[in-house]
Amino acid sequence: MSYPNSGTPVVLVPGQAVTLKLQKPSYMGSAADYIWMVPGDDYALASYYGLFTEINGYIYVSLTVKASYSSAKNMRLYILKMSDYSYADTTGLGIRVDSSAYGSHYSADMATEICDSRGSYVPTFIYDPSKSAADALIVFDNGAGVGSLECSFGGTSVDCLNTSAWPSDWASKKLTISGYNRCGTSTSRTF
């Protein structure tokens, strides 16, 4: 798939995880100098930003749509320069999340291609219980995507990505996050 790309968006459905294989843009020297970002994702994605995996002239981006997301949303994925966090281009790549698209959604998942080089790279987390549940947990993708994430609030375990399932007193409880990247490597963090 080419990047930037103004054509038909990549259509994803709730609960789907996919790794996209993109042709590395000509302006990009080392992918390590850039991050990907999906601004204004309306809380549809497990992670809205992260690191690229670069292999043989291609860059890989893993996107996981929250199973609890029930709206239809158009958004764009962009490349940002880490030196000044400016957009490397203004076209990006169209992404559409649509629960009515089951059966016609994008299915060319390239996760196996990233696991040899990035399999040990697990997501990292920023947690701020003073914010609303929707904004309290930010997940950063370190290059191998986001698989399942379980949140244990004082012993009550729920899907981290479904904030409506969080206990009403979540902000006052100790949080332990347990989860996996798309390659099956586990991670755990307590706040």
mmCIF file of N, CA and C in Angstrom, residues 92-149:
data_model
loop_
_atom_site.group_PDB
_atom_site.id
_atom_site.type_symbol
_atom_site.label_atom_id
_atom_site.label_comp_id
_atom_site.label_asym_id
_atom_site.label_seq_id
_atom_site.Cartn_x
_atom_site.Cartn_y
_atom_site.Cartn_z
ATOM 1 N N GLY A 92 -1.637 11.905 4.329
ATOM 2 C CA GLY A 92 -1.828 10.764 5.208
ATOM 3 C C GLY A 92 -2.448 9.569 4.515
ATOM 4 N N LEU A 93 -3.153 8.770 5.304
ATOM 5 C CA LEU A 93 -3.827 7.565 4.820
ATOM 6 C C LEU A 93 -5.188 7.499 5.483
ATOM 7 N N GLY A 94 -6.233 7.342 4.677
ATOM 8 C CA GLY A 94 -7.584 7.296 5.217
ATOM 9 C C GLY A 94 -7.863 5.994 5.957
ATOM 10 N N ILE A 95 -8.506 6.118 7.108
ATOM 11 C CA ILE A 95 -8.940 4.980 7.911
ATOM 12 C C ILE A 95 -10.418 5.190 8.204
ATOM 13 N N ARG A 96 -11.221 4.158 8.018
ATOM 14 C CA ARG A 96 -12.643 4.239 8.380
ATOM 15 C C ARG A 96 -12.978 3.070 9.293
ATOM 16 N N VAL A 97 -13.553 3.380 10.434
ATOM 17 C CA VAL A 97 -14.071 2.346 11.332
ATOM 18 C C VAL A 97 -15.582 2.324 11.143
ATOM 19 N N ASP A 98 -16.117 1.142 10.852
ATOM 20 C CA ASP A 98 -17.539 1.042 10.540
ATOM 21 C C ASP A 98 -18.048 -0.340 10.944
ATOM 22 N N SER A 99 -18.918 -0.382 11.946
ATOM 23 C CA SER A 99 -19.426 -1.666 12.428
ATOM 24 C C SER A 99 -20.314 -2.369 11.408
ATOM 25 N N SER A 100 -20.784 -1.653 10.395
ATOM 26 C CA SER A 100 -21.624 -2.283 9.369
ATOM 27 C C SER A 100 -20.805 -2.888 8.236
ATOM 28 N N ALA A 101 -19.468 -2.819 8.340
ATOM 29 C CA ALA A 101 -18.608 -3.258 7.231
ATOM 30 C C ALA A 101 -18.080 -4.683 7.388
ATOM 31 N N TYR A 102 -18.597 -5.445 8.347
ATOM 32 C CA TYR A 102 -18.145 -6.837 8.503
ATOM 33 C C TYR A 102 -18.322 -7.588 7.189
ATOM 34 N N GLY A 103 -17.284 -8.290 6.781
ATOM 35 C CA GLY A 103 -17.312 -9.049 5.530
ATOM 36 C C GLY A 103 -16.690 -8.293 4.378
ATOM 37 N N SER A 104 -16.649 -6.961 4.459
ATOM 38 C CA SER A 104 -16.017 -6.174 3.395
ATOM 39 C C SER A 104 -14.883 -5.319 3.943
ATOM 40 N N HIS A 105 -14.479 -5.580 5.179
ATOM 41 C CA HIS A 105 -13.412 -4.801 5.800
ATOM 42 C C HIS A 105 -12.041 -5.268 5.318
ATOM 43 N N TYR A 106 -11.039 -4.449 5.597
ATOM 44 C CA TYR A 106 -9.660 -4.729 5.184
ATOM 45 C C TYR A 106 -9.154 -5.955 5.935
ATOM 46 N N SER A 107 -8.544 -6.894 5.207
ATOM 47 C CA SER A 107 -8.155 -8.147 5.868
ATOM 48 C C SER A 107 -6.710 -8.576 5.599
ATOM 49 N N ALA A 108 -5.918 -7.740 4.937
ATOM 50 C CA ALA A 108 -4.522 -8.113 4.641
ATOM 51 C C ALA A 108 -3.637 -7.791 5.847
ATOM 52 N N ASP A 109 -3.679 -8.647 6.851
ATOM 53 C CA ASP A 109 -2.953 -8.429 8.098
ATOM 54 C C ASP A 109 -1.508 -8.901 7.962
ATOM 55 N N MET A 110 -0.548 -8.011 8.227
ATOM 56 C CA MET A 110 0.875 -8.312 8.075
ATOM 57 C C MET A 110 1.591 -8.484 9.418
ATOM 58 N N ALA A 111 0.864 -8.881 10.454
ATOM 59 C CA ALA A 111 1.459 -8.985 11.790
ATOM 60 C C ALA A 111 2.640 -9.950 11.824
ATOM 61 N N THR A 112 2.556 -11.069 11.117
ATOM 62 C CA THR A 112 3.656 -12.047 11.173
ATOM 63 C C THR A 112 4.962 -11.464 10.649
ATOM 64 N N GLU A 113 4.886 -10.477 9.769
ATOM 65 C CA GLU A 113 6.103 -9.883 9.204
ATOM 66 C C GLU A 113 6.854 -9.018 10.220
ATOM 67 N N ILE A 114 6.149 -8.487 11.220
ATOM 68 C CA ILE A 114 6.832 -7.621 12.190
ATOM 69 C C ILE A 114 7.362 -8.382 13.399
ATOM 70 N N CYS A 115 6.845 -9.580 13.642
ATOM 71 C CA CYS A 115 7.149 -10.258 14.904
ATOM 72 C C CYS A 115 8.598 -10.721 15.031
ATOM 73 N N ASP A 116 9.262 -11.024 13.922
ATOM 74 C CA ASP A 116 10.668 -11.433 14.010
ATOM 75 C C ASP A 116 11.553 -10.298 14.500
ATOM 76 N N SER A 117 11.256 -9.070 14.050
ATOM 77 C CA SER A 117 12.130 -7.949 14.422
ATOM 78 C C SER A 117 11.622 -7.150 15.614
ATOM 79 N N ARG A 118 10.314 -7.155 15.865
ATOM 80 C CA ARG A 118 9.751 -6.321 16.924
ATOM 81 C C ARG A 118 8.931 -7.106 17.947
ATOM 82 N N GLY A 119 9.012 -8.402 17.907
ATOM 83 C CA GLY A 119 8.159 -9.236 18.747
ATOM 84 C C GLY A 119 8.256 -8.963 20.228
ATOM 85 N N SER A 120 9.404 -8.473 20.693
ATOM 86 C CA SER A 120 9.567 -8.226 22.129
ATOM 87 C C SER A 120 9.154 -6.806 22.534
ATOM 88 N N TYR A 121 8.752 -5.978 21.592
ATOM 89 C CA TYR A 121 8.398 -4.585 21.871
ATOM 90 C C TYR A 121 6.934 -4.509 22.309
ATOM 91 N N VAL A 122 6.719 -4.252 23.587
ATOM 92 C CA VAL A 122 5.360 -4.232 24.135
ATOM 93 C C VAL A 122 4.858 -2.797 24.286
ATOM 94 N N PRO A 123 3.539 -2.622 24.342
ATOM 95 C CA PRO A 123 2.997 -1.274 24.533
ATOM 96 C C PRO A 123 3.404 -0.696 25.893
ATOM 97 N N THR A 124 3.447 0.619 25.970
ATOM 98 C CA THR A 124 3.669 1.304 27.238
ATOM 99 C C THR A 124 2.446 2.175 27.523
ATOM 100 N N PHE A 125 2.324 2.604 28.780
ATOM 101 C CA PHE A 125 1.084 3.230 29.223
ATOM 102 C C PHE A 125 1.336 4.524 29.984
ATOM 103 N N ILE A 126 0.410 5.460 29.803
ATOM 104 C CA ILE A 126 0.337 6.675 30.617
ATOM 105 C C ILE A 126 -1.028 6.633 31.281
ATOM 106 N N TYR A 127 -1.048 6.797 32.601
ATOM 107 C CA TYR A 127 -2.310 6.700 33.340
ATOM 108 C C TYR A 127 -2.459 7.907 34.255
ATOM 109 N N ASP A 128 -3.616 8.552 34.168
ATOM 110 C CA ASP A 128 -3.902 9.724 35.003
ATOM 111 C C ASP A 128 -5.328 9.612 35.530
ATOM 112 N N PRO A 129 -5.503 9.113 36.776
ATOM 113 C CA PRO A 129 -6.851 8.923 37.308
ATOM 114 C C PRO A 129 -7.609 10.213 37.589
ATOM 115 N N SER A 130 -6.963 11.363 37.443
ATOM 116 C CA SER A 130 -7.679 12.626 37.646
ATOM 117 C C SER A 130 -8.501 13.011 36.411
ATOM 118 N N LYS A 131 -8.305 12.296 35.304
ATOM 119 C CA LYS A 131 -9.042 12.588 34.071
ATOM 120 C C LYS A 131 -10.279 11.700 33.969
ATOM 121 N N SER A 132 -11.112 11.968 32.979
ATOM 122 C CA SER A 132 -12.275 11.111 32.733
ATOM 123 C C SER A 132 -11.784 9.741 32.295
ATOM 124 N N ALA A 133 -12.626 8.725 32.441
ATOM 125 C CA ALA A 133 -12.217 7.366 32.078
ATOM 126 C C ALA A 133 -11.737 7.296 30.625
ATOM 127 N N ALA A 134 -12.411 7.999 29.735
ATOM 128 C CA ALA A 134 -12.044 7.949 28.314
ATOM 129 C C ALA A 134 -10.635 8.470 28.055
ATOM 130 N N ASP A 135 -10.168 9.394 28.904
ATOM 131 C CA ASP A 135 -8.856 10.014 28.710
ATOM 132 C C ASP A 135 -7.799 9.564 29.720
ATOM 133 N N ALA A 136 -8.187 8.706 30.659
ATOM 134 C CA ALA A 136 -7.290 8.364 31.766
ATOM 135 C C ALA A 136 -6.128 7.465 31.351
ATOM 136 N N LEU A 137 -6.355 6.586 30.382
ATOM 137 C CA LEU A 137 -5.324 5.627 29.979
ATOM 138 C C LEU A 137 -4.936 5.860 28.525
ATOM 139 N N ILE A 138 -3.664 6.156 28.302
ATOM 140 C CA ILE A 138 -3.137 6.316 26.951
ATOM 141 C C ILE A 138 -2.164 5.173 26.697
ATOM 142 N N VAL A 139 -2.328 4.523 25.562
ATOM 143 C CA VAL A 139 -1.494 3.382 25.195
ATOM 144 C C VAL A 139 -0.592 3.794 24.041
ATOM 145 N N PHE A 140 0.714 3.591 24.215
ATOM 146 C CA PHE A 140 1.675 3.902 23.158
ATOM 147 C C PHE A 140 2.168 2.601 22.541
ATOM 148 N N ASP A 141 2.050 2.486 21.226
ATOM 149 C CA ASP A 141 2.479 1.298 20.496
ATOM 150 C C ASP A 141 3.973 1.425 20.168
ATOM 151 N N ASN A 142 4.779 0.520 20.684
ATOM 152 C CA ASN A 142 6.228 0.548 20.456
ATOM 153 C C ASN A 142 6.672 -0.231 19.219
ATOM 154 N N GLY A 143 5.758 -0.526 18.326
ATOM 155 C CA GLY A 143 6.125 -1.110 17.042
ATOM 156 C C GLY A 143 5.578 -2.490 16.777
ATOM 157 N N ALA A 144 5.004 -3.156 17.787
ATOM 158 C CA ALA A 144 4.436 -4.494 17.584
ATOM 159 C C ALA A 144 2.941 -4.530 17.882
ATOM 160 N N GLY A 145 2.318 -3.394 17.884
ATOM 161 C CA GLY A 145 0.877 -3.331 18.031
ATOM 162 C C GLY A 145 0.381 -3.576 19.439
ATOM 163 N N VAL A 146 -0.940 -3.535 19.557
ATOM 164 C CA VAL A 146 -1.621 -3.738 20.834
ATOM 165 C C VAL A 146 -2.581 -4.905 20.673
ATOM 166 N N GLY A 147 -2.375 -5.936 21.479
ATOM 167 C CA GLY A 147 -3.314 -7.053 21.506
ATOM 168 C C GLY A 147 -4.335 -6.797 22.593
ATOM 169 N N SER A 148 -4.597 -7.788 23.401
ATOM 170 C CA SER A 148 -5.569 -7.619 24.475
ATOM 171 C C SER A 148 -4.955 -6.862 25.644
ATOM 172 N N LEU A 149 -5.784 -6.117 26.354
ATOM 173 C CA LEU A 149 -5.364 -5.391 27.551
ATOM 174 C C LEU A 149 -6.419 -5.586 28.623
#
